[in-house]
PDB file of C-alpha atoms in Angstrom:
ATOM      1  CA  UNK Q   1      11.563 -30.733  28.002  1.00 39.00           C
ATOM      2  CA  UNK Q   2      11.042 -28.231  30.609  1.00 41.00           C
ATOM      3  CA  UNK Q   3       9.971 -29.861  33.597  1.00 39.00           C
ATOM      4  CA  UNK Q   4       8.629 -28.551  37.179  1.00 38.00           C
ATOM      5  CA  UNK Q   5       7.788 -25.063  36.254  1.00 38.00           C
ATOM      6  CA  UNK Q   6       5.447 -23.740  38.646  1.00 35.00           C
ATOM      7  CA  UNK Q   7       3.428 -20.993  37.425  1.00 36.00           C
ATOM      8  CA  UNK Q   8       0.536 -18.430  38.243  1.00 34.00           C
ATOM      9  CA  UNK Q   9      -3.174 -20.159  38.602  1.00 30.00           C
ATOM     10  CA  UNK Q  10      -4.870 -17.377  37.825  1.00 33.00           C
ATOM     11  CA  UNK Q  11      -6.134 -16.577  34.169  1.00 31.00           C
ATOM     12  CA  UNK Q  12      -4.411 -15.705  31.446  1.00 31.00           C
ATOM     13  CA  UNK Q  13      -6.734 -13.207  30.506  1.00 34.00           C
ATOM     14  CA  UNK Q  14      -4.575 -11.205  33.690  1.00 33.00           C
ATOM     15  CA  UNK Q  15      -1.986  -9.902  31.097  1.00 34.00           C
ATOM     16  CA  UNK Q  16      -4.502  -8.294  28.944  1.00 37.00           C
ATOM     17  CA  UNK Q  17      -6.120  -6.362  32.062  1.00 37.00           C
ATOM     18  CA  UNK Q  18      -2.658  -5.093  33.325  1.00 37.00           C
ATOM     19  CA  UNK Q  19      -2.558  -3.021  29.813  1.00 39.00           C
ATOM     20  CA  UNK Q  20      -3.630   0.256  31.403  1.00 38.00           C
ATOM     21  CA  UNK Q  21      -4.639   1.022  35.450  1.00 39.00           C
ATOM     22  CA  UNK Q  22      -6.356   4.033  34.675  1.00 42.00           C
ATOM     23  CA  UNK Q  23      -9.030   2.133  32.603  1.00 41.00           C
ATOM     24  CA  UNK Q  24      -9.208   3.327  29.206  1.00 38.00           C
ATOM     25  CA  UNK Q  25     -12.895   2.718  29.165  1.00 41.00           C
ATOM     26  CA  UNK Q  26     -13.631   4.865  32.006  1.00 51.00           C
ATOM     27  CA  UNK Q  27     -11.396   8.023  31.250  1.00 53.00           C
ATOM     28  CA  UNK Q  28     -11.423   7.904  27.529  1.00 76.00           C
ATOM     29  CA  UNK Q  29      -8.428   9.492  26.942  1.00 85.00           C
ATOM     30  CA  UNK Q  30      -5.709   8.094  24.713  1.00 88.00           C
ATOM     31  CA  UNK Q  31      -2.846   6.222  26.293  1.00 91.00           C
ATOM     32  CA  UNK Q  32       0.250   4.621  25.113  1.00 94.00           C
ATOM     33  CA  UNK Q  33       1.559   2.058  27.164  1.00 93.00           C
ATOM     34  CA  UNK Q  34       3.774  -1.425  27.057  1.00 93.00           C
ATOM     35  CA  UNK Q  35       6.780   0.009  25.246  1.00 96.00           C
ATOM     36  CA  UNK Q  36       9.315  -2.765  24.437  1.00 96.00           C
ATOM     37  CA  UNK Q  37      12.812  -1.332  22.922  1.00 97.00           C
ATOM     38  CA  UNK Q  38      14.479  -2.819  19.816  1.00 97.00           C
ATOM     39  CA  UNK Q  39      17.724  -5.120  20.298  1.00 96.00           C
ATOM     40  CA  UNK Q  40      19.678  -3.109  18.074  1.00 96.00           C
ATOM     41  CA  UNK Q  41      18.692   0.305  20.409  1.00 96.00           C
ATOM     42  CA  UNK Q  42      17.241   2.421  17.870  1.00 97.00           C
ATOM     43  CA  UNK Q  43      13.590   1.917  18.097  1.00 98.00           C
ATOM     44  CA  UNK Q  44      10.431   1.549  20.611  1.00 98.00           C
ATOM     45  CA  UNK Q  45       7.716  -0.578  19.742  1.00 98.00           C
ATOM     46  CA  UNK Q  46       4.757   0.098  22.159  1.00 97.00           C
ATOM     47  CA  UNK Q  47       0.742   0.202  21.694  1.00 96.00           C
ATOM     48  CA  UNK Q  48      -1.940   3.282  22.016  1.00 95.00           C
ATOM     49  CA  UNK Q  49      -5.615   3.387  21.708  1.00 95.00           C
ATOM     50  CA  UNK Q  50      -5.822   7.057  19.962  1.00 93.00           C
ATOM     51  CA  UNK Q  51      -7.875   5.832  16.821  1.00 93.00           C
ATOM     52  CA  UNK Q  52     -10.074   3.323  19.357  1.00 94.00           C
ATOM     53  CA  UNK Q  53     -11.030   6.521  21.700  1.00 93.00           C
ATOM     54  CA  UNK Q  54     -11.894   8.649  18.681  1.00 93.00           C
ATOM     55  CA  UNK Q  55     -14.081   5.612  17.583  1.00 93.00           C
ATOM     56  CA  UNK Q  56     -15.802   4.993  20.776  1.00 94.00           C
ATOM     57  CA  UNK Q  57     -13.361   1.492  21.515  1.00 94.00           C
ATOM     58  CA  UNK Q  58     -10.752   2.588  23.807  1.00 93.00           C
ATOM     59  CA  UNK Q  59      -9.644  -0.948  23.919  1.00 93.00           C
ATOM     60  CA  UNK Q  60      -8.938  -0.968  20.730  1.00 96.00           C
ATOM     61  CA  UNK Q  61      -4.781  -0.559  20.853  1.00 96.00           C
ATOM     62  CA  UNK Q  62      -2.820  -0.638  17.563  1.00 97.00           C
ATOM     63  CA  UNK Q  63       0.818  -1.495  17.803  1.00 98.00           C
ATOM     64  CA  UNK Q  64       3.464   1.525  17.126  1.00 98.00           C
ATOM     65  CA  UNK Q  65       7.025   2.168  16.413  1.00 98.00           C
ATOM     66  CA  UNK Q  66       9.188   5.030  16.841  1.00 98.00           C
ATOM     67  CA  UNK Q  67      12.606   6.064  17.385  1.00 97.00           C
ATOM     68  CA  UNK Q  68      13.926   6.479  20.963  1.00 96.00           C
ATOM     69  CA  UNK Q  69      13.319  10.143  20.843  1.00 95.00           C
ATOM     70  CA  UNK Q  70       9.813  10.030  19.699  1.00 95.00           C
ATOM     71  CA  UNK Q  71      10.304  11.016  16.439  1.00 97.00           C
ATOM     72  CA  UNK Q  72       9.469   8.839  13.203  1.00 97.00           C
ATOM     73  CA  UNK Q  73       6.204   7.297  14.574  1.00 96.00           C
ATOM     74  CA  UNK Q  74       4.382   4.508  12.388  1.00 97.00           C
ATOM     75  CA  UNK Q  75       1.548   2.552  12.881  1.00 97.00           C
ATOM     76  CA  UNK Q  76       1.369  -1.321  12.036  1.00 97.00           C
ATOM     77  CA  UNK Q  77      -1.643  -2.785  12.869  1.00 97.00           C
ATOM     78  CA  UNK Q  78      -5.234  -1.422  11.674  1.00 95.00           C
ATOM     79  CA  UNK Q  79      -8.090  -3.319  13.088  1.00 94.00           C
ATOM     80  CA  UNK Q  80     -10.824  -3.100  15.918  1.00 94.00           C
ATOM     81  CA  UNK Q  81      -9.000  -5.535  17.822  1.00 94.00           C
ATOM     82  CA  UNK Q  82      -6.427  -5.532  20.918  1.00 95.00           C
ATOM     83  CA  UNK Q  83      -3.134  -6.018  20.436  1.00 95.00           C
ATOM     84  CA  UNK Q  84      -0.141  -6.312  23.079  1.00 93.00           C
ATOM     85  CA  UNK Q  85       2.496  -8.510  24.366  1.00 93.00           C
ATOM     86  CA  UNK Q  86       5.188  -7.045  21.816  1.00 95.00           C
ATOM     87  CA  UNK Q  87       8.530  -9.009  21.163  1.00 95.00           C
ATOM     88  CA  UNK Q  88      11.162  -7.902  19.040  1.00 96.00           C
ATOM     89  CA  UNK Q  89      13.044 -10.463  16.664  1.00 96.00           C
ATOM     90  CA  UNK Q  90      17.281 -10.288  17.384  1.00 95.00           C
ATOM     91  CA  UNK Q  91      17.537  -8.543  13.856  1.00 96.00           C
ATOM     92  CA  UNK Q  92      14.848  -5.992  15.083  1.00 97.00           C
ATOM     93  CA  UNK Q  93      13.405  -6.607  11.486  1.00 97.00           C
ATOM     94  CA  UNK Q  94      10.082  -8.006  13.190  1.00 98.00           C
ATOM     95  CA  UNK Q  95       7.773  -7.779  15.798  1.00 98.00           C
ATOM     96  CA  UNK Q  96       5.771 -11.361  17.703  1.00 97.00           C
ATOM     97  CA  UNK Q  97       2.808  -9.841  19.283  1.00 97.00           C
ATOM     98  CA  UNK Q  98      -0.341 -11.006  20.942  1.00 96.00           C
ATOM     99  CA  UNK Q  99      -3.730  -9.858  18.843  1.00 97.00           C
ATOM    100  CA  UNK Q 100      -7.608 -10.281  19.223  1.00 96.00           C
ATOM    101  CA  UNK Q 101      -8.411  -9.231  15.592  1.00 96.00           C
ATOM    102  CA  UNK Q 102      -9.520 -13.173  14.795  1.00 94.00           C
ATOM    103  CA  UNK Q 103     -12.126 -12.607  17.948  1.00 94.00           C
ATOM    104  CA  UNK Q 104      -9.756 -15.005  20.348  1.00 94.00           C
ATOM    105  CA  UNK Q 105      -5.638 -14.080  21.205  1.00 96.00           C
ATOM    106  CA  UNK Q 106      -3.601 -15.290  18.778  1.00 97.00           C
ATOM    107  CA  UNK Q 107       0.163 -15.002  18.216  1.00 97.00           C
ATOM    108  CA  UNK Q 108       0.948 -12.629  14.855  1.00 98.00           C
ATOM    109  CA  UNK Q 109       4.366 -11.683  13.597  1.00 98.00           C
ATOM    110  CA  UNK Q 110       4.684  -8.488  11.705  1.00 98.00           C
ATOM    111  CA  UNK Q 111       7.158  -8.064   9.119  1.00 98.00           C
ATOM    112  CA  UNK Q 112       8.522  -4.429   9.431  1.00 97.00           C
ATOM    113  CA  UNK Q 113      10.120  -4.663   6.207  1.00 95.00           C
ATOM    114  CA  UNK Q 114       7.282  -5.851   4.192  1.00 96.00           C
ATOM    115  CA  UNK Q 115       4.287  -5.250   6.437  1.00 96.00           C
ATOM    116  CA  UNK Q 116       3.432  -9.136   6.039  1.00 97.00           C
ATOM    117  CA  UNK Q 117       1.430 -10.185   9.549  1.00 97.00           C
ATOM    118  CA  UNK Q 118       1.176 -14.285   9.732  1.00 97.00           C
ATOM    119  CA  UNK Q 119      -0.997 -15.743  12.608  1.00 97.00           C
ATOM    120  CA  UNK Q 120       1.453 -18.111  13.799  1.00 97.00           C
ATOM    121  CA  UNK Q 121      -0.046 -19.786  16.657  1.00 96.00           C
ATOM    122  CA  UNK Q 122      -3.375 -20.362  14.561  1.00 93.00           C
ATOM    123  CA  UNK Q 123      -5.795 -22.264  17.115  1.00 95.00           C
ATOM    124  CA  UNK Q 124      -9.238 -21.333  19.044  1.00 94.00           C
ATOM    125  CA  UNK Q 125      -7.844 -21.428  22.544  1.00 93.00           C
ATOM    126  CA  UNK Q 126      -6.120 -18.713  23.889  1.00 93.00           C
ATOM    127  CA  UNK Q 127      -2.297 -18.163  22.733  1.00 93.00           C
ATOM    128  CA  UNK Q 128      -0.355 -15.150  24.139  1.00 91.00           C
ATOM    129  CA  UNK Q 129       3.192 -13.829  25.644  1.00 89.00           C
ATOM    130  CA  UNK Q 130       4.960 -14.091  22.659  1.00 93.00           C
ATOM    131  CA  UNK Q 131       9.092 -13.902  23.316  1.00 90.00           C
ATOM    132  CA  UNK Q 132      11.646 -14.452  20.601  1.00 91.00           C
ATOM    133  CA  UNK Q 133      14.370 -16.702  21.281  1.00 89.00           C
ATOM    134  CA  UNK Q 134      17.891 -15.068  20.944  1.00 85.00           C
ATOM    135  CA  UNK Q 135      18.944 -16.523  17.690  1.00 89.00           C
ATOM    136  CA  UNK Q 136      16.069 -15.769  15.986  1.00 93.00           C
ATOM    137  CA  UNK Q 137      15.122 -19.178  15.009  1.00 93.00           C
ATOM    138  CA  UNK Q 138      11.950 -19.686  17.261  1.00 93.00           C
ATOM    139  CA  UNK Q 139       9.221 -17.581  19.135  1.00 94.00           C
ATOM    140  CA  UNK Q 140       7.993 -19.061  22.480  1.00 91.00           C
ATOM    141  CA  UNK Q 141       4.479 -18.451  23.651  1.00 91.00           C
ATOM    142  CA  UNK Q 142       1.914 -19.472  25.811  1.00 89.00           C
ATOM    143  CA  UNK Q 143      -1.153 -21.552  24.458  1.00 91.00           C
ATOM    144  CA  UNK Q 144      -4.591 -23.540  26.276  1.00 90.00           C
ATOM    145  CA  UNK Q 145      -5.119 -25.776  23.180  1.00 93.00           C
ATOM    146  CA  UNK Q 146      -3.633 -28.810  25.357  1.00 91.00           C
ATOM    147  CA  UNK Q 147      -4.276 -27.385  29.049  1.00 84.00           C
ATOM    148  CA  UNK Q 148      -6.841 -25.097  30.091  1.00 83.00           C
ATOM    149  CA  UNK Q 149      -4.400 -23.639  32.833  1.00 75.00           C
ATOM    150  CA  UNK Q 150      -1.480 -23.057  29.632  1.00 80.00           C
ATOM    151  CA  UNK Q 151       1.156 -24.415  29.015  1.00 85.00           C
ATOM    152  CA  UNK Q 152       4.462 -23.199  26.839  1.00 86.00           C
ATOM    153  CA  UNK Q 153       5.217 -23.699  23.414  1.00 90.00           C
ATOM    154  CA  UNK Q 154       7.849 -23.442  20.695  1.00 91.00           C
ATOM    155  CA  UNK Q 155       7.268 -22.041  17.140  1.00 95.00           C
ATOM    156  CA  UNK Q 156      10.223 -22.773  14.946  1.00 96.00           C
ATOM    157  CA  UNK Q 157      10.623 -19.651  12.182  1.00 95.00           C
ATOM    158  CA  UNK Q 158      11.491 -21.861   9.173  1.00 95.00           C
ATOM    159  CA  UNK Q 159      10.168 -25.068   9.460  1.00 96.00           C
ATOM    160  CA  UNK Q 160       6.943 -23.808  11.320  1.00 96.00           C
ATOM    161  CA  UNK Q 161       7.103 -26.695  13.324  1.00 96.00           C
ATOM    162  CA  UNK Q 162       5.264 -26.333  16.881  1.00 95.00           C
ATOM    163  CA  UNK Q 163       6.595 -27.973  20.004  1.00 93.00           C
ATOM    164  CA  UNK Q 164       4.982 -28.203  22.989  1.00 91.00           C
ATOM    165  CA  UNK Q 165       7.511 -27.542  25.759  1.00 84.00           C
ATOM    166  CA  UNK Q 166       5.651 -27.981  29.585  1.00 80.00           C
ATOM    167  CA  UNK Q 167       3.191 -30.543  30.915  1.00 80.00           C
ATOM    168  CA  UNK Q 168       2.024 -29.697  34.241  1.00 70.00           C
ATOM    169  CA  UNK Q 169      -1.331 -28.651  36.233  1.00 68.00           C
ATOM    170  CA  UNK Q 170      -0.429 -24.843  36.058  1.00 63.00           C
ATOM    171  CA  UNK Q 171      -0.498 -21.788  34.101  1.00 61.00           C
ATOM    172  CA  UNK Q 172       2.303 -20.470  32.357  1.00 63.00           C
ATOM    173  CA  UNK Q 173       2.254 -16.655  32.889  1.00 77.00           C
ATOM    174  CA  UNK Q 174       4.786 -13.868  31.767  1.00 81.00           C
ATOM    175  CA  UNK Q 175       7.224 -16.539  31.725  1.00 83.00           C
ATOM    176  CA  UNK Q 176      10.522 -14.687  29.624  1.00 88.00           C
ATOM    177  CA  UNK Q 177      13.933 -16.430  29.391  1.00 88.00           C
ATOM    178  CA  UNK Q 178      17.166 -15.584  30.258  1.00 92.00           C
ATOM    179  CA  UNK Q 179      19.560 -13.467  27.768  1.00 91.00           C
ATOM    180  CA  UNK Q 180      21.548 -16.714  28.099  1.00 90.00           C
ATOM    181  CA  UNK Q 181      18.798 -19.035  27.756  1.00 86.00           C
ATOM    182  CA  UNK Q 182      19.885 -20.964  30.961  1.00 90.00           C
ATOM    183  CA  UNK Q 183      16.795 -19.670  33.071  1.00 91.00           C
ATOM    184  CA  UNK Q 184      13.145 -18.666  33.148  1.00 88.00           C
ATOM    185  CA  UNK Q 185      11.255 -15.881  35.029  1.00 91.00           C
ATOM    186  CA  UNK Q 186       7.552 -16.193  35.304  1.00 87.00           C
ATOM    187  CA  UNK Q 187       4.958 -15.353  37.557  1.00 86.00           C
ATOM    188  CA  UNK Q 188       3.359 -17.524  40.174  1.00 82.00           C
ATOM    189  CA  UNK Q 189       0.404 -16.986  42.740  1.00 78.00           C
ATOM    190  CA  UNK Q 190       0.960 -20.033  44.941  1.00 76.00           C
ATOM    191  CA  UNK Q 191       1.572 -18.369  48.113  1.00 76.00           C
ATOM    192  CA  UNK Q 192      -1.585 -16.323  47.846  1.00 74.00           C
ATOM    193  CA  UNK Q 193      -0.672 -13.385  45.386  1.00 81.00           C
ATOM    194  CA  UNK Q 194       1.365 -13.273  42.441  1.00 87.00           C
ATOM    195  CA  UNK Q 195       5.325 -13.152  42.813  1.00 91.00           C
ATOM    196  CA  UNK Q 196       8.153 -13.805  40.565  1.00 93.00           C
ATOM    197  CA  UNK Q 197       9.789 -16.735  40.113  1.00 92.00           C
ATOM    198  CA  UNK Q 198      13.067 -18.239  38.471  1.00 93.00           C
ATOM    199  CA  UNK Q 199      13.536 -21.688  37.719  1.00 87.00           C
ATOM    200  CA  UNK Q 200      17.312 -22.902  36.512  1.00 89.00           C
ATOM    201  CA  UNK Q 201      16.537 -24.986  33.527  1.00 83.00           C
ATOM    202  CA  UNK Q 202      19.853 -26.911  34.329  1.00 87.00           C
ATOM    203  CA  UNK Q 203      19.405 -28.356  37.452  1.00 89.00           C
ATOM    204  CA  UNK Q 204      15.400 -27.671  37.639  1.00 83.00           C
ATOM    205  CA  UNK Q 205      16.047 -25.545  40.542  1.00 89.00           C
ATOM    206  CA  UNK Q 206      12.956 -23.275  41.450  1.00 87.00           C
ATOM    207  CA  UNK Q 207      13.548 -19.886  43.379  1.00 93.00           C
ATOM    208  CA  UNK Q 208      11.036 -17.299  44.563  1.00 93.00           C
ATOM    209  CA  UNK Q 209      12.269 -13.973  44.266  1.00 96.00           C
ATOM    210  CA  UNK Q 210       9.730 -11.863  45.104  1.00 96.00           C
ATOM    211  CA  UNK Q 211       7.710 -11.679  47.991  1.00 94.00           C
ATOM    212  CA  UNK Q 212       5.939  -8.668  48.589  1.00 91.00           C
ATOM    213  CA  UNK Q 213       2.406  -7.528  50.261  1.00 89.00           C
ATOM    214  CA  UNK Q 214       0.984  -6.553  46.788  1.00 90.00           C
ATOM    215  CA  UNK Q 215       1.743  -8.214  43.216  1.00 90.00           C
ATOM    216  CA  UNK Q 216       4.403  -8.673  41.142  1.00 93.00           C
ATOM    217  CA  UNK Q 217       3.942  -8.926  37.156  1.00 90.00           C
ATOM    218  CA  UNK Q 218       6.025  -8.542  34.138  1.00 91.00           C
ATOM    219  CA  UNK Q 219       9.557  -9.848  34.744  1.00 94.00           C
ATOM    220  CA  UNK Q 220      12.031  -8.431  32.230  1.00 94.00           C
ATOM    221  CA  UNK Q 221      15.654  -9.549  32.662  1.00 95.00           C
ATOM    222  CA  UNK Q 222      18.173  -6.939  31.993  1.00 97.00           C
ATOM    223  CA  UNK Q 223      20.773  -7.202  29.176  1.00 95.00           C
ATOM    224  CA  UNK Q 224      23.642  -8.791  31.288  1.00 96.00           C
ATOM    225  CA  UNK Q 225      21.026 -10.970  32.955  1.00 96.00           C
ATOM    226  CA  UNK Q 226      21.803 -10.239  36.535  1.00 97.00           C
ATOM    227  CA  UNK Q 227      18.873  -8.030  37.020  1.00 97.00           C
ATOM    228  CA  UNK Q 228      15.236  -8.476  36.808  1.00 97.00           C
ATOM    229  CA  UNK Q 229      12.731  -5.683  36.139  1.00 97.00           C
ATOM    230  CA  UNK Q 230       9.061  -5.622  37.205  1.00 96.00           C
ATOM    231  CA  UNK Q 231       6.074  -3.895  37.777  1.00 94.00           C
ATOM    232  CA  UNK Q 232       4.516  -4.002  41.413  1.00 94.00           C
ATOM    233  CA  UNK Q 233       1.175  -3.146  42.801  1.00 90.00           C
ATOM    234  CA  UNK Q 234      -2.529  -3.636  42.326  1.00 86.00           C
ATOM    235  CA  UNK Q 235      -5.791  -1.622  41.642  1.00 82.00           C
ATOM    236  CA  UNK Q 236      -7.359  -1.937  45.017  1.00 84.00           C
ATOM    237  CA  UNK Q 237      -4.440   0.276  46.457  1.00 81.00           C
ATOM    238  CA  UNK Q 238      -3.951   2.152  42.556  1.00 81.00           C
ATOM    239  CA  UNK Q 239      -0.105   1.786  43.646  1.00 85.00           C
ATOM    240  CA  UNK Q 240       2.235   1.390  41.021  1.00 91.00           C
ATOM    241  CA  UNK Q 241       6.082   0.921  40.914  1.00 94.00           C
ATOM    242  CA  UNK Q 242       8.778  -0.217  38.888  1.00 95.00           C
ATOM    243  CA  UNK Q 243      11.525  -2.309  40.862  1.00 96.00           C
ATOM    244  CA  UNK Q 244      14.578  -4.370  40.371  1.00 96.00           C
ATOM    245  CA  UNK Q 245      15.859  -7.119  41.803  1.00 98.00           C
ATOM    246  CA  UNK Q 246      18.721  -9.901  41.307  1.00 98.00           C
ATOM    247  CA  UNK Q 247      17.705 -13.430  40.264  1.00 97.00           C
ATOM    248  CA  UNK Q 248      18.205 -14.803  43.703  1.00 96.00           C
ATOM    249  CA  UNK Q 249      16.010 -12.263  45.254  1.00 96.00           C
ATOM    250  CA  UNK Q 250      19.081  -9.755  46.593  1.00 97.00           C
ATOM    251  CA  UNK Q 251      19.545  -6.228  46.220  1.00 97.00           C
ATOM    252  CA  UNK Q 252      15.536  -5.519  45.654  1.00 96.00           C
ATOM    253  CA  UNK Q 253      15.031  -1.533  44.819  1.00 95.00           C
ATOM    254  CA  UNK Q 254      12.291   0.656  43.696  1.00 95.00           C
ATOM    255  CA  UNK Q 255      13.357   2.303  40.471  1.00 94.00           C
ATOM    256  CA  UNK Q 256      10.121   4.452  39.837  1.00 93.00           C
ATOM    257  CA  UNK Q 257       6.578   5.312  41.026  1.00 91.00           C
ATOM    258  CA  UNK Q 258       3.621   6.575  39.386  1.00 86.00           C
ATOM    259  CA  UNK Q 259       3.971   3.919  36.271  1.00 86.00           C
ATOM    260  CA  UNK Q 260       1.410   2.067  34.571  1.00 83.00           C
ATOM    261  CA  UNK Q 261       0.628  -1.532  35.680  1.00 77.00           C
ATOM    262  CA  UNK Q 262       2.054  -2.554  31.857  1.00 78.00           C
ATOM    263  CA  UNK Q 263       5.479  -3.663  31.780  1.00 81.00           C
ATOM    264  CA  UNK Q 264       8.405  -1.817  30.907  1.00 92.00           C
ATOM    265  CA  UNK Q 265      11.560  -2.544  29.205  1.00 95.00           C
ATOM    266  CA  UNK Q 266      15.661  -1.858  29.386  1.00 96.00           C
ATOM    267  CA  UNK Q 267      17.490  -0.753  26.692  1.00 97.00           C
ATOM    268  CA  UNK Q 268      20.039  -2.895  25.187  1.00 96.00           C
ATOM    269  CA  UNK Q 269      22.807  -1.114  26.872  1.00 96.00           C
ATOM    270  CA  UNK Q 270      20.954  -1.631  30.288  1.00 96.00           C
ATOM    271  CA  UNK Q 271      21.416   1.943  31.111  1.00 96.00           C
ATOM    272  CA  UNK Q 272      17.981   2.901  30.330  1.00 97.00           C
ATOM    273  CA  UNK Q 273      14.076   1.884  31.077  1.00 96.00           C
ATOM    274  CA  UNK Q 274      11.112   2.606  28.800  1.00 96.00           C
ATOM    275  CA  UNK Q 275       7.951   2.848  30.763  1.00 95.00           C
ATOM    276  CA  UNK Q 276       4.664   3.924  30.493  1.00 93.00           C
ATOM    277  CA  UNK Q 277       2.418   6.234  32.662  1.00 91.00           C
ATOM    278  CA  UNK Q 278      -0.468   8.224  33.052  1.00 88.00           C
ATOM    279  CA  UNK Q 279       1.263  10.481  36.172  1.00 87.00           C
ATOM    280  CA  UNK Q 280       0.645  13.949  33.387  1.00 85.00           C
ATOM    281  CA  UNK Q 281      -2.914  13.052  32.649  1.00 81.00           C
ATOM    282  CA  UNK Q 282      -2.893  10.957  29.134  1.00 84.00           C
ATOM    283  CA  UNK Q 283      -0.866   7.678  29.157  1.00 89.00           C
ATOM    284  CA  UNK Q 284       2.539   8.796  27.714  1.00 94.00           C
ATOM    285  CA  UNK Q 285       6.052   6.677  27.036  1.00 95.00           C
ATOM    286  CA  UNK Q 286       8.763   7.961  29.376  1.00 96.00           C
ATOM    287  CA  UNK Q 287      12.775   6.791  29.334  1.00 96.00           C
ATOM    288  CA  UNK Q 288      14.252   6.903  32.360  1.00 96.00           C
ATOM    289  CA  UNK Q 289      18.412   6.922  32.622  1.00 96.00           C
ATOM    290  CA  UNK Q 290      19.582   4.653  35.511  1.00 94.00           C
ATOM    291  CA  UNK Q 291      23.294   6.617  35.653  1.00 94.00           C
ATOM    292  CA  UNK Q 292      21.845   9.859  36.206  1.00 94.00           C
ATOM    293  CA  UNK Q 293      18.309   9.364  37.404  1.00 92.00           C
ATOM    294  CA  UNK Q 294      16.704  11.831  34.853  1.00 94.00           C
ATOM    295  CA  UNK Q 295      13.744  11.114  32.688  1.00 93.00           C
ATOM    296  CA  UNK Q 296      12.295  12.312  29.811  1.00 95.00           C
ATOM    297  CA  UNK Q 297       8.895  12.039  27.790  1.00 95.00           C
ATOM    298  CA  UNK Q 298       8.737  10.912  24.447  1.00 95.00           C
ATOM    299  CA  UNK Q 299       5.217  10.426  23.218  1.00 94.00           C
ATOM    300  CA  UNK Q 300       2.413  13.359  23.059  1.00 87.00           C
TER     301      UNK Q 300
END
């Protein structure tokens, strides 16, 4: 069992609030955000609220996939609720997402081949932040079913068995496993604002990775496990940046400014980053090349 996992005491609802810093409820313009690159490198999944805006319900974000050049866009959900927190299966054939379609946050799987969608969390309490295991045999997610602060759980794909992984007095927020499964990066506000921490699962050593003036959210491991990508900023200053940092807290670097408050994603080769931004008006998905420092807009 994972022990001593100190995480953010803020409510898990903050994850939903981070979807778009430009507040679609106010601007009522379509937003594409929260891109996630497929493991095979061929597609990007994301959420968009164009249909919701057209129907006077801008919080209605649906799940889409597209080729990495923006072509072959496909919609995979069809309801009036909010979908987010996308995670790809290792074989790139399925998605795990958080959905509010049942009147509370649940974790669903979406089979991209058959179209079948399954509620795997199936509980009246809040369930969110799904992350697929590297071997594809399990999905990790956060739930308030046994603790209103939230705990981490594992859902076995084959047996459908649910296992509680943590027992503590802190909320499990945005926890993500390193590529080799030896570490977990997560968010905590233990020092007054939200920072990123890493725990080594072998020796239970806890490291505070970031210590910035504003908040640090959405840690994402690079494919080689040597770097963490995260979002920096807050709504009061309206400053939003994408930064990278080593798991030991060294080599912090600002990669991009004027991004959305939602998470970004690495390409499987670690050479590109997909992210959402409203810098040109509507929220769009962009791809930034780390090698030549160029970017391209892939949604319109």
